[in-house]
mmCIF file with all atom_site columns, C-alpha atoms in Angstrom:
data_model
loop_
_atom_site.group_PDB
_atom_site.id
_atom_site.type_symbol
_atom_site.label_atom_id
_atom_site.label_alt_id
_atom_site.label_comp_id
_atom_site.label_asym_id
_atom_site.label_entity_id
_atom_site.label_seq_id
_atom_site.pdbx_PDB_ins_code
_atom_site.Cartn_x
_atom_site.Cartn_y
_atom_site.Cartn_z
_atom_site.occupancy
_atom_site.B_iso_or_equiv
_atom_site.pdbx_formal_charge
_atom_site.auth_seq_id
_atom_site.auth_comp_id
_atom_site.auth_asym_id
_atom_site.auth_atom_id
_atom_site.pdbx_PDB_model_num
ATOM 1   C CA . UNK A 1 1   ? 59.074 16.422 5.246  1.00 68.00 ? 312 UNK A CA 1
ATOM 2   C CA . UNK A 1 2   ? 60.542 16.140 8.739  1.00 75.00 ? 313 UNK A CA 1
ATOM 3   C CA . UNK A 1 3   ? 62.111 12.805 9.689  1.00 85.00 ? 314 UNK A CA 1
ATOM 4   C CA . UNK A 1 4   ? 59.801 12.488 12.671 1.00 91.00 ? 315 UNK A CA 1
ATOM 5   C CA . UNK A 1 5   ? 56.555 14.424 13.076 1.00 92.00 ? 316 UNK A CA 1
ATOM 6   C CA . UNK A 1 6   ? 54.196 14.768 15.989 1.00 94.00 ? 317 UNK A CA 1
ATOM 7   C CA . UNK A 1 7   ? 51.030 16.783 16.506 1.00 89.00 ? 318 UNK A CA 1
ATOM 8   C CA . UNK A 1 8   ? 52.179 19.410 19.029 1.00 88.00 ? 319 UNK A CA 1
ATOM 9   C CA . UNK A 1 9   ? 48.743 19.623 20.633 1.00 88.00 ? 320 UNK A CA 1
ATOM 10  C CA . UNK A 1 10  ? 47.905 20.694 23.213 1.00 92.00 ? 321 UNK A CA 1
ATOM 11  C CA . UNK A 1 11  ? 45.589 17.826 24.051 1.00 94.00 ? 322 UNK A CA 1
ATOM 12  C CA . UNK A 1 12  ? 43.358 18.832 26.958 1.00 96.00 ? 323 UNK A CA 1
ATOM 13  C CA . UNK A 1 13  ? 41.412 15.883 28.327 1.00 97.00 ? 324 UNK A CA 1
ATOM 14  C CA . UNK A 1 14  ? 39.382 15.261 31.497 1.00 97.00 ? 325 UNK A CA 1
ATOM 15  C CA . UNK A 1 15  ? 40.606 12.863 34.133 1.00 98.00 ? 326 UNK A CA 1
ATOM 16  C CA . UNK A 1 16  ? 39.686 9.296  33.295 1.00 98.00 ? 327 UNK A CA 1
ATOM 17  C CA . UNK A 1 17  ? 39.620 9.872  29.553 1.00 97.00 ? 328 UNK A CA 1
ATOM 18  C CA . UNK A 1 18  ? 41.440 7.806  26.979 1.00 97.00 ? 329 UNK A CA 1
ATOM 19  C CA . UNK A 1 19  ? 43.814 9.713  24.742 1.00 97.00 ? 330 UNK A CA 1
ATOM 20  C CA . UNK A 1 20  ? 46.055 8.661  21.863 1.00 96.00 ? 331 UNK A CA 1
ATOM 21  C CA . UNK A 1 21  ? 48.959 10.311 20.065 1.00 93.00 ? 332 UNK A CA 1
ATOM 22  C CA . UNK A 1 22  ? 50.628 9.392  16.813 1.00 95.00 ? 333 UNK A CA 1
ATOM 23  C CA . UNK A 1 23  ? 54.149 9.923  15.592 1.00 95.00 ? 334 UNK A CA 1
ATOM 24  C CA . UNK A 1 24  ? 54.978 9.536  11.902 1.00 95.00 ? 335 UNK A CA 1
ATOM 25  C CA . UNK A 1 25  ? 58.438 8.824  10.533 1.00 93.00 ? 336 UNK A CA 1
ATOM 26  C CA . UNK A 1 26  ? 59.834 9.173  7.028  1.00 90.00 ? 337 UNK A CA 1
ATOM 27  C CA . UNK A 1 27  ? 62.651 6.598  6.996  1.00 84.00 ? 338 UNK A CA 1
ATOM 28  C CA . UNK A 1 28  ? 61.143 3.225  6.159  1.00 84.00 ? 339 UNK A CA 1
ATOM 29  C CA . UNK A 1 29  ? 64.358 1.549  7.359  1.00 82.00 ? 340 UNK A CA 1
ATOM 30  C CA . UNK A 1 30  ? 63.711 2.695  10.931 1.00 81.00 ? 341 UNK A CA 1
ATOM 31  C CA . UNK A 1 31  ? 63.988 -0.167 13.384 1.00 80.00 ? 342 UNK A CA 1
ATOM 32  C CA . UNK A 1 32  ? 63.773 1.044  16.968 1.00 87.00 ? 343 UNK A CA 1
ATOM 33  C CA . UNK A 1 33  ? 61.117 3.231  18.490 1.00 92.00 ? 344 UNK A CA 1
ATOM 34  C CA . UNK A 1 34  ? 60.584 4.746  21.909 1.00 93.00 ? 345 UNK A CA 1
ATOM 35  C CA . UNK A 1 35  ? 58.295 7.085  23.794 1.00 96.00 ? 346 UNK A CA 1
ATOM 36  C CA . UNK A 1 36  ? 59.790 9.548  26.257 1.00 96.00 ? 347 UNK A CA 1
ATOM 37  C CA . UNK A 1 37  ? 57.979 11.784 28.673 1.00 97.00 ? 348 UNK A CA 1
ATOM 38  C CA . UNK A 1 38  ? 59.110 15.296 29.545 1.00 96.00 ? 349 UNK A CA 1
ATOM 39  C CA . UNK A 1 39  ? 57.581 17.157 32.466 1.00 96.00 ? 350 UNK A CA 1
ATOM 40  C CA . UNK A 1 40  ? 57.589 20.937 32.456 1.00 93.00 ? 351 UNK A CA 1
ATOM 41  C CA . UNK A 1 41  ? 61.121 22.295 32.954 1.00 90.00 ? 352 UNK A CA 1
ATOM 42  C CA . UNK A 1 42  ? 62.502 18.783 33.455 1.00 94.00 ? 353 UNK A CA 1
ATOM 43  C CA . UNK A 1 43  ? 64.597 16.424 31.368 1.00 95.00 ? 354 UNK A CA 1
ATOM 44  C CA . UNK A 1 44  ? 63.048 13.732 29.130 1.00 96.00 ? 355 UNK A CA 1
ATOM 45  C CA . UNK A 1 45  ? 62.713 10.287 30.658 1.00 96.00 ? 356 UNK A CA 1
ATOM 46  C CA . UNK A 1 46  ? 62.062 6.981  28.961 1.00 94.00 ? 357 UNK A CA 1
ATOM 47  C CA . UNK A 1 47  ? 58.407 5.975  29.139 1.00 96.00 ? 358 UNK A CA 1
ATOM 48  C CA . UNK A 1 48  ? 58.465 2.806  27.082 1.00 95.00 ? 359 UNK A CA 1
ATOM 49  C CA . UNK A 1 49  ? 59.948 1.073  24.087 1.00 92.00 ? 360 UNK A CA 1
ATOM 50  C CA . UNK A 1 50  ? 57.720 0.242  21.135 1.00 94.00 ? 361 UNK A CA 1
ATOM 51  C CA . UNK A 1 51  ? 57.846 -3.351 19.945 1.00 89.00 ? 362 UNK A CA 1
ATOM 52  C CA . UNK A 1 52  ? 56.694 -4.638 16.568 1.00 89.00 ? 363 UNK A CA 1
ATOM 53  C CA . UNK A 1 53  ? 53.870 -6.638 18.108 1.00 90.00 ? 364 UNK A CA 1
ATOM 54  C CA . UNK A 1 54  ? 52.756 -3.754 20.305 1.00 91.00 ? 365 UNK A CA 1
ATOM 55  C CA . UNK A 1 55  ? 53.205 -3.620 24.037 1.00 94.00 ? 366 UNK A CA 1
ATOM 56  C CA . UNK A 1 56  ? 51.445 -2.536 27.189 1.00 96.00 ? 367 UNK A CA 1
ATOM 57  C CA . UNK A 1 57  ? 52.667 -1.122 30.456 1.00 95.00 ? 368 UNK A CA 1
ATOM 58  C CA . UNK A 1 58  ? 49.764 -0.591 32.816 1.00 97.00 ? 369 UNK A CA 1
ATOM 59  C CA . UNK A 1 59  ? 47.554 2.131  31.391 1.00 98.00 ? 370 UNK A CA 1
ATOM 60  C CA . UNK A 1 60  ? 49.931 2.773  28.493 1.00 98.00 ? 371 UNK A CA 1
ATOM 61  C CA . UNK A 1 61  ? 49.863 0.942  25.166 1.00 97.00 ? 372 UNK A CA 1
ATOM 62  C CA . UNK A 1 62  ? 52.369 1.487  22.376 1.00 97.00 ? 373 UNK A CA 1
ATOM 63  C CA . UNK A 1 63  ? 51.876 0.263  18.838 1.00 96.00 ? 374 UNK A CA 1
ATOM 64  C CA . UNK A 1 64  ? 53.839 0.280  15.611 1.00 95.00 ? 375 UNK A CA 1
ATOM 65  C CA . UNK A 1 65  ? 52.314 0.471  12.138 1.00 94.00 ? 376 UNK A CA 1
ATOM 66  C CA . UNK A 1 66  ? 55.113 -0.168 9.653  1.00 93.00 ? 377 UNK A CA 1
ATOM 67  C CA . UNK A 1 67  ? 52.891 0.022  6.577  1.00 93.00 ? 378 UNK A CA 1
ATOM 68  C CA . UNK A 1 68  ? 51.820 3.571  7.386  1.00 94.00 ? 379 UNK A CA 1
ATOM 69  C CA . UNK A 1 69  ? 55.079 4.429  9.159  1.00 94.00 ? 380 UNK A CA 1
ATOM 70  C CA . UNK A 1 70  ? 53.789 5.622  12.463 1.00 94.00 ? 381 UNK A CA 1
ATOM 71  C CA . UNK A 1 71  ? 53.866 4.695  16.119 1.00 96.00 ? 382 UNK A CA 1
ATOM 72  C CA . UNK A 1 72  ? 51.143 5.440  18.607 1.00 97.00 ? 383 UNK A CA 1
ATOM 73  C CA . UNK A 1 73  ? 50.759 5.865  22.341 1.00 97.00 ? 384 UNK A CA 1
ATOM 74  C CA . UNK A 1 74  ? 47.434 5.209  24.043 1.00 97.00 ? 385 UNK A CA 1
ATOM 75  C CA . UNK A 1 75  ? 46.803 6.307  27.603 1.00 98.00 ? 386 UNK A CA 1
ATOM 76  C CA . UNK A 1 76  ? 43.752 4.877  29.348 1.00 98.00 ? 387 UNK A CA 1
ATOM 77  C CA . UNK A 1 77  ? 42.091 6.246  32.475 1.00 98.00 ? 388 UNK A CA 1
ATOM 78  C CA . UNK A 1 78  ? 44.289 9.342  32.331 1.00 98.00 ? 389 UNK A CA 1
ATOM 79  C CA . UNK A 1 79  ? 45.516 10.868 35.591 1.00 98.00 ? 390 UNK A CA 1
ATOM 80  C CA . UNK A 1 80  ? 46.433 14.443 36.444 1.00 98.00 ? 391 UNK A CA 1
ATOM 81  C CA . UNK A 1 81  ? 50.021 13.223 36.776 1.00 97.00 ? 392 UNK A CA 1
ATOM 82  C CA . UNK A 1 82  ? 50.034 12.177 33.108 1.00 98.00 ? 393 UNK A CA 1
ATOM 83  C CA . UNK A 1 83  ? 50.185 15.857 32.136 1.00 98.00 ? 394 UNK A CA 1
ATOM 84  C CA . UNK A 1 84  ? 53.475 16.231 30.270 1.00 97.00 ? 395 UNK A CA 1
ATOM 85  C CA . UNK A 1 85  ? 54.989 16.421 26.809 1.00 96.00 ? 396 UNK A CA 1
ATOM 86  C CA . UNK A 1 86  ? 55.364 13.076 25.081 1.00 97.00 ? 397 UNK A CA 1
ATOM 87  C CA . UNK A 1 87  ? 58.303 12.690 22.704 1.00 96.00 ? 398 UNK A CA 1
ATOM 88  C CA . UNK A 1 88  ? 58.741 9.914  20.185 1.00 95.00 ? 399 UNK A CA 1
ATOM 89  C CA . UNK A 1 89  ? 62.193 8.685  19.208 1.00 92.00 ? 400 UNK A CA 1
ATOM 90  C CA . UNK A 1 90  ? 63.020 6.833  15.994 1.00 90.00 ? 401 UNK A CA 1
ATOM 91  C CA . UNK A 1 91  ? 66.277 5.031  15.212 1.00 85.00 ? 402 UNK A CA 1
ATOM 92  C CA . UNK A 1 92  ? 67.180 3.842  11.706 1.00 74.00 ? 403 UNK A CA 1
ATOM 93  C CA . UNK A 1 93  ? 68.829 0.463  11.192 1.00 63.00 ? 404 UNK A CA 1
ATOM 94  C CA . UNK A 1 94  ? 71.885 2.102  9.691  1.00 55.00 ? 405 UNK A CA 1
ATOM 95  C CA . UNK A 1 95  ? 71.959 5.828  9.300  1.00 50.00 ? 406 UNK A CA 1
ATOM 96  C CA . UNK A 1 96  ? 75.557 6.059  8.128  1.00 47.00 ? 407 UNK A CA 1
ATOM 97  C CA . UNK A 1 97  ? 75.941 8.709  10.772 1.00 48.00 ? 408 UNK A CA 1
ATOM 98  C CA . UNK A 1 98  ? 76.679 8.480  14.433 1.00 44.00 ? 409 UNK A CA 1
ATOM 99  C CA . UNK A 1 99  ? 73.636 10.673 15.039 1.00 58.00 ? 410 UNK A CA 1
ATOM 100 C CA . UNK A 1 100 ? 71.180 7.824  15.127 1.00 65.00 ? 411 UNK A CA 1
ATOM 101 C CA . UNK A 1 101 ? 68.425 9.090  17.357 1.00 78.00 ? 412 UNK A CA 1
ATOM 102 C CA . UNK A 1 102 ? 65.767 11.417 15.984 1.00 84.00 ? 413 UNK A CA 1
ATOM 103 C CA . UNK A 1 103 ? 63.367 13.040 18.430 1.00 89.00 ? 414 UNK A CA 1
ATOM 104 C CA . UNK A 1 104 ? 59.944 14.299 17.521 1.00 91.00 ? 415 UNK A CA 1
ATOM 105 C CA . UNK A 1 105 ? 59.117 17.782 18.741 1.00 91.00 ? 416 UNK A CA 1
ATOM 106 C CA . UNK A 1 106 ? 56.620 16.406 21.245 1.00 94.00 ? 417 UNK A CA 1
ATOM 107 C CA . UNK A 1 107 ? 52.896 16.329 21.961 1.00 96.00 ? 418 UNK A CA 1
ATOM 108 C CA . UNK A 1 108 ? 51.678 18.280 24.960 1.00 96.00 ? 419 UNK A CA 1
ATOM 109 C CA . UNK A 1 109 ? 49.046 16.631 27.138 1.00 97.00 ? 420 UNK A CA 1
ATOM 110 C CA . UNK A 1 110 ? 47.115 18.324 29.920 1.00 97.00 ? 421 UNK A CA 1
ATOM 111 C CA . UNK A 1 111 ? 44.765 16.224 32.023 1.00 98.00 ? 422 UNK A CA 1
ATOM 112 C CA . UNK A 1 112 ? 42.094 18.382 33.645 1.00 97.00 ? 423 UNK A CA 1
ATOM 113 C CA . UNK A 1 113 ? 40.358 17.686 36.968 1.00 96.00 ? 424 UNK A CA 1
ATOM 114 C CA . UNK B 2 1   ? 77.466 8.124  39.638 1.00 54.00 ? 369 UNK B CA 1
ATOM 115 C CA . UNK B 2 2   ? 73.917 6.869  39.574 1.00 79.00 ? 370 UNK B CA 1
ATOM 116 C CA . UNK B 2 3   ? 72.757 9.330  36.947 1.00 93.00 ? 371 UNK B CA 1
ATOM 117 C CA . UNK B 2 4   ? 73.955 11.897 34.431 1.00 96.00 ? 372 UNK B CA 1
ATOM 118 C CA . UNK B 2 5   ? 75.189 14.981 36.210 1.00 97.00 ? 373 UNK B CA 1
ATOM 119 C CA . UNK B 2 6   ? 75.324 18.415 34.610 1.00 98.00 ? 374 UNK B CA 1
ATOM 120 C CA . UNK B 2 7   ? 76.764 21.665 35.870 1.00 97.00 ? 375 UNK B CA 1
ATOM 121 C CA . UNK B 2 8   ? 76.046 24.448 36.318 1.00 98.00 ? 376 UNK B CA 1
ATOM 122 C CA . UNK B 2 9   ? 72.302 23.958 36.620 1.00 97.00 ? 377 UNK B CA 1
ATOM 123 C CA . UNK B 2 10  ? 71.772 27.631 35.872 1.00 97.00 ? 378 UNK B CA 1
ATOM 124 C CA . UNK B 2 11  ? 74.063 30.142 34.214 1.00 98.00 ? 379 UNK B CA 1
ATOM 125 C CA . UNK B 2 12  ? 73.364 33.795 33.532 1.00 98.00 ? 380 UNK B CA 1
ATOM 126 C CA . UNK B 2 13  ? 75.936 35.547 31.406 1.00 97.00 ? 381 UNK B CA 1
ATOM 127 C CA . UNK B 2 14  ? 76.396 38.709 29.426 1.00 97.00 ? 382 UNK B CA 1
ATOM 128 C CA . UNK B 2 15  ? 76.357 38.757 25.666 1.00 97.00 ? 383 UNK B CA 1
ATOM 129 C CA . UNK B 2 16  ? 79.849 38.224 24.292 1.00 97.00 ? 384 UNK B CA 1
ATOM 130 C CA . UNK B 2 17  ? 81.143 36.159 27.212 1.00 98.00 ? 385 UNK B CA 1
ATOM 131 C CA . UNK B 2 18  ? 82.284 32.549 26.908 1.00 98.00 ? 386 UNK B CA 1
ATOM 132 C CA . UNK B 2 19  ? 80.564 29.778 28.866 1.00 98.00 ? 387 UNK B CA 1
ATOM 133 C CA . UNK B 2 20  ? 81.500 26.198 29.608 1.00 98.00 ? 388 UNK B CA 1
ATOM 134 C CA . UNK B 2 21  ? 78.961 23.522 30.468 1.00 98.00 ? 389 UNK B CA 1
ATOM 135 C CA . UNK B 2 22  ? 79.914 20.204 31.964 1.00 97.00 ? 390 UNK B CA 1
ATOM 136 C CA . UNK B 2 23  ? 78.429 16.722 31.745 1.00 97.00 ? 391 UNK B CA 1
ATOM 137 C CA . UNK B 2 24  ? 79.342 13.679 33.823 1.00 96.00 ? 392 UNK B CA 1
ATOM 138 C CA . UNK B 2 25  ? 77.782 10.640 32.143 1.00 95.00 ? 393 UNK B CA 1
ATOM 139 C CA . UNK B 2 26  ? 76.821 7.390  33.808 1.00 94.00 ? 394 UNK B CA 1
ATOM 140 C CA . UNK B 2 27  ? 79.914 5.306  34.424 1.00 91.00 ? 395 UNK B CA 1
ATOM 141 C CA . UNK B 2 28  ? 80.434 2.793  31.640 1.00 88.00 ? 396 UNK B CA 1
ATOM 142 C CA . UNK B 2 29  ? 78.224 4.583  29.127 1.00 90.00 ? 397 UNK B CA 1
ATOM 143 C CA . UNK B 2 30  ? 80.186 4.802  25.924 1.00 88.00 ? 398 UNK B CA 1
ATOM 144 C CA . UNK B 2 31  ? 77.949 7.216  24.026 1.00 90.00 ? 399 UNK B CA 1
ATOM 145 C CA . UNK B 2 32  ? 77.199 10.808 24.978 1.00 93.00 ? 400 UNK B CA 1
ATOM 146 C CA . UNK B 2 33  ? 74.905 13.350 23.336 1.00 94.00 ? 401 UNK B CA 1
ATOM 147 C CA . UNK B 2 34  ? 74.414 17.075 23.737 1.00 96.00 ? 402 UNK B CA 1
ATOM 148 C CA . UNK B 2 35  ? 71.069 18.644 22.857 1.00 95.00 ? 403 UNK B CA 1
ATOM 149 C CA . UNK B 2 36  ? 69.738 22.178 22.990 1.00 96.00 ? 404 UNK B CA 1
ATOM 150 C CA . UNK B 2 37  ? 66.137 22.930 23.914 1.00 95.00 ? 405 UNK B CA 1
ATOM 151 C CA . UNK B 2 38  ? 64.797 26.429 23.547 1.00 94.00 ? 406 UNK B CA 1
ATOM 152 C CA . UNK B 2 39  ? 61.739 27.423 25.545 1.00 90.00 ? 407 UNK B CA 1
ATOM 153 C CA . UNK B 2 40  ? 58.666 25.615 24.259 1.00 85.00 ? 408 UNK B CA 1
ATOM 154 C CA . UNK B 2 41  ? 60.631 23.875 21.517 1.00 88.00 ? 409 UNK B CA 1
ATOM 155 C CA . UNK B 2 42  ? 61.812 20.341 20.821 1.00 89.00 ? 410 UNK B CA 1
ATOM 156 C CA . UNK B 2 43  ? 65.259 18.843 21.276 1.00 92.00 ? 411 UNK B CA 1
ATOM 157 C CA . UNK B 2 44  ? 67.912 20.061 18.856 1.00 92.00 ? 412 UNK B CA 1
ATOM 158 C CA . UNK B 2 45  ? 70.843 17.682 18.354 1.00 91.00 ? 413 UNK B CA 1
ATOM 159 C CA . UNK B 2 46  ? 74.258 19.302 18.808 1.00 95.00 ? 414 UNK B CA 1
ATOM 160 C CA . UNK B 2 47  ? 76.991 16.664 19.026 1.00 94.00 ? 415 UNK B CA 1
ATOM 161 C CA . UNK B 2 48  ? 77.523 12.943 19.636 1.00 91.00 ? 416 UNK B CA 1
ATOM 162 C CA . UNK B 2 49  ? 80.512 11.106 21.117 1.00 92.00 ? 417 UNK B CA 1
ATOM 163 C CA . UNK B 2 50  ? 80.964 7.347  20.854 1.00 88.00 ? 418 UNK B CA 1
ATOM 164 C CA . UNK B 2 51  ? 83.956 5.878  22.642 1.00 84.00 ? 419 UNK B CA 1
ATOM 165 C CA . UNK B 2 52  ? 87.201 6.960  21.015 1.00 84.00 ? 420 UNK B CA 1
ATOM 166 C CA . UNK B 2 53  ? 85.648 7.531  17.595 1.00 86.00 ? 421 UNK B CA 1
ATOM 167 C CA . UNK B 2 54  ? 85.625 10.952 15.981 1.00 88.00 ? 422 UNK B CA 1
ATOM 168 C CA . UNK B 2 55  ? 82.604 12.869 17.294 1.00 91.00 ? 423 UNK B CA 1
ATOM 169 C CA . UNK B 2 56  ? 79.628 13.682 15.092 1.00 90.00 ? 424 UNK B CA 1
ATOM 170 C CA . UNK B 2 57  ? 79.582 17.485 15.188 1.00 92.00 ? 425 UNK B CA 1
ATOM 171 C CA . UNK B 2 58  ? 76.996 17.926 12.466 1.00 90.00 ? 426 UNK B CA 1
ATOM 172 C CA . UNK B 2 59  ? 74.480 19.557 14.797 1.00 92.00 ? 427 UNK B CA 1
ATOM 173 C CA . UNK B 2 60  ? 76.675 22.378 16.114 1.00 95.00 ? 428 UNK B CA 1
ATOM 174 C CA . UNK B 2 61  ? 74.975 25.596 14.964 1.00 95.00 ? 429 UNK B CA 1
ATOM 175 C CA . UNK B 2 62  ? 78.112 27.704 14.479 1.00 95.00 ? 430 UNK B CA 1
ATOM 176 C CA . UNK B 2 63  ? 81.861 27.714 15.043 1.00 96.00 ? 431 UNK B CA 1
ATOM 177 C CA . UNK B 2 64  ? 81.236 29.444 18.367 1.00 98.00 ? 432 UNK B CA 1
ATOM 178 C CA . UNK B 2 65  ? 80.145 26.051 19.689 1.00 98.00 ? 433 UNK B CA 1
ATOM 179 C CA . UNK B 2 66  ? 82.619 23.290 20.510 1.00 97.00 ? 434 UNK B CA 1
ATOM 180 C CA . UNK B 2 67  ? 82.655 20.216 22.698 1.00 97.00 ? 435 UNK B CA 1
ATOM 181 C CA . UNK B 2 68  ? 85.202 17.804 24.028 1.00 96.00 ? 436 UNK B CA 1
ATOM 182 C CA . UNK B 2 69  ? 85.135 14.469 25.729 1.00 94.00 ? 437 UNK B CA 1
ATOM 183 C CA . UNK B 2 70  ? 88.069 12.619 27.224 1.00 84.00 ? 438 UNK B CA 1
ATOM 184 C CA . UNK B 2 71  ? 87.657 8.904  26.625 1.00 79.00 ? 439 UNK B CA 1
ATOM 185 C CA . UNK B 2 72  ? 84.369 7.770  28.100 1.00 80.00 ? 440 UNK B CA 1
ATOM 186 C CA . UNK B 2 73  ? 84.227 10.315 30.864 1.00 88.00 ? 441 UNK B CA 1
ATOM 187 C CA . UNK B 2 74  ? 83.384 13.953 31.322 1.00 95.00 ? 442 UNK B CA 1
ATOM 188 C CA . UNK B 2 75  ? 82.332 16.148 28.413 1.00 97.00 ? 443 UNK B CA 1
ATOM 189 C CA . UNK B 2 76  ? 82.391 19.922 28.187 1.00 98.00 ? 444 UNK B CA 1
ATOM 190 C CA . UNK B 2 77  ? 80.376 22.083 25.819 1.00 98.00 ? 445 UNK B CA 1
ATOM 191 C CA . UNK B 2 78  ? 81.871 25.514 25.218 1.00 98.00 ? 446 UNK B CA 1
ATOM 192 C CA . UNK B 2 79  ? 80.034 28.458 23.721 1.00 98.00 ? 447 UNK B CA 1
ATOM 193 C CA . UNK B 2 80  ? 82.216 31.395 22.768 1.00 98.00 ? 448 UNK B CA 1
ATOM 194 C CA . UNK B 2 81  ? 81.033 34.986 22.416 1.00 98.00 ? 449 UNK B CA 1
ATOM 195 C CA . UNK B 2 82  ? 77.528 34.097 23.568 1.00 98.00 ? 450 UNK B CA 1
ATOM 196 C CA . UNK B 2 83  ? 74.530 35.637 21.848 1.00 97.00 ? 451 UNK B CA 1
ATOM 197 C CA . UNK B 2 84  ? 70.987 36.065 23.133 1.00 97.00 ? 452 UNK B CA 1
ATOM 198 C CA . UNK B 2 85  ? 69.757 33.339 20.802 1.00 96.00 ? 453 UNK B CA 1
ATOM 199 C CA . UNK B 2 86  ? 72.016 30.900 22.668 1.00 98.00 ? 454 UNK B CA 1
ATOM 200 C CA . UNK B 2 87  ? 69.657 31.133 25.653 1.00 98.00 ? 455 UNK B CA 1
ATOM 201 C CA . UNK B 2 88  ? 68.258 27.642 26.149 1.00 97.00 ? 456 UNK B CA 1
ATOM 202 C CA . UNK B 2 89  ? 68.500 24.512 28.246 1.00 97.00 ? 457 UNK B CA 1
ATOM 203 C CA . UNK B 2 90  ? 71.469 22.384 27.241 1.00 98.00 ? 458 UNK B CA 1
ATOM 204 C CA . UNK B 2 91  ? 70.794 18.705 27.882 1.00 97.00 ? 459 UNK B CA 1
ATOM 205 C CA . UNK B 2 92  ? 73.361 15.967 28.036 1.00 97.00 ? 460 UNK B CA 1
ATOM 206 C CA . UNK B 2 93  ? 72.441 12.288 27.700 1.00 95.00 ? 461 UNK B CA 1
ATOM 207 C CA . UNK B 2 94  ? 74.420 9.085  27.817 1.00 93.00 ? 462 UNK B CA 1
ATOM 208 C CA . UNK B 2 95  ? 73.716 5.518  26.780 1.00 89.00 ? 463 UNK B CA 1
ATOM 209 C CA . UNK B 2 96  ? 75.408 2.167  27.061 1.00 81.00 ? 464 UNK B CA 1
ATOM 210 C CA . UNK B 2 97  ? 74.558 1.419  23.453 1.00 69.00 ? 465 UNK B CA 1
ATOM 211 C CA . UNK B 2 98  ? 71.128 -0.031 23.977 1.00 66.00 ? 466 UNK B CA 1
ATOM 212 C CA . UNK B 2 99  ? 69.650 3.075  22.360 1.00 76.00 ? 467 UNK B CA 1
ATOM 213 C CA . UNK B 2 100 ? 67.972 4.148  25.587 1.00 86.00 ? 468 UNK B CA 1
ATOM 214 C CA . UNK B 2 101 ? 69.159 7.580  26.665 1.00 90.00 ? 469 UNK B CA 1
ATOM 215 C CA . UNK B 2 102 ? 69.460 8.787  30.223 1.00 94.00 ? 470 UNK B CA 1
ATOM 216 C CA . UNK B 2 103 ? 69.354 12.553 30.400 1.00 96.00 ? 471 UNK B CA 1
ATOM 217 C CA . UNK B 2 104 ? 70.870 14.927 32.900 1.00 97.00 ? 472 UNK B CA 1
ATOM 218 C CA . UNK B 2 105 ? 68.754 17.663 34.428 1.00 97.00 ? 473 UNK B CA 1
ATOM 219 C CA . UNK B 2 106 ? 70.219 20.189 32.023 1.00 97.00 ? 474 UNK B CA 1
ATOM 220 C CA . UNK B 2 107 ? 72.061 23.484 32.229 1.00 98.00 ? 475 UNK B CA 1
ATOM 221 C CA . UNK B 2 108 ? 69.796 26.491 31.783 1.00 97.00 ? 476 UNK B CA 1
ATOM 222 C CA . UNK B 2 109 ? 71.707 29.271 30.029 1.00 98.00 ? 477 UNK B CA 1
ATOM 223 C CA . UNK B 2 110 ? 70.440 32.835 29.949 1.00 98.00 ? 478 UNK B CA 1
ATOM 224 C CA . UNK B 2 111 ? 72.345 35.378 27.877 1.00 98.00 ? 479 UNK B CA 1
ATOM 225 C CA . UNK B 2 112 ? 71.497 38.946 28.731 1.00 96.00 ? 480 UNK B CA 1
#
C-alpha cells in the first residue's frame, strides 16, 4: 500500500458545483497534513493546512479523519479558476528519516463552464 | 530573494551529456528539497538537505544523479550521462522548518 493515496480523477464538474476529494494515508503516526494546488505546467503552491478540528478558507474546507486515516478537501461553488491538480501532503511525527514529507500523486479537477 | 529561484528554466540536451541544475532557496530557509516530476505524474522525492546535516539521498534514482548544497545557500543537482528517461521537470523547494514548502518554478529538462 502506498504511504499516501489519492484518486487521480479526473473530476469534471460544472461551475457552481460542490466537489470533494479524499486522501488516505497509511502511517497512523502522521501528524501534519496539507493541501497543495498545482496548475498545469506550474509548481505546486500551498492551498491550506489541515487542522484536527477541520478548517475553512472561503469556499474551501479541509477535514481530518484520524480513525479512518484520511483527509478531505471540499470545494463549494466551484469556479473555472479552481481547475488544477490538488496534492495532499502528509508528515509523520517522527519518520526517522530526514525525508519527512510525502506527497500524494494528485487529483485532477476540471471545472466546466 | 523573495522566492525560490531555479535555473535554467528549460534545458534541452543530447543523450550522454551532463547537465547541472541550480536552485537558490529563500534566504534563511534551512531545508531544501529536490523533486522530479515526469509529465502527467506525481512528485518523486530525490534529495533533502537540512542545514549542515548529512543530506538524505535516498531518493536519487541512480549514481548518475548527485546534488550539493553549500551551507544554507545555493544547491546544484547534477545529472551525468543523461538518458531519455531523465526528461522531466526538476523542482526545488525550501522551507524554514514549519513544514510548508515553497517551490521554485522548476527546470524542464528534455533529453533528446
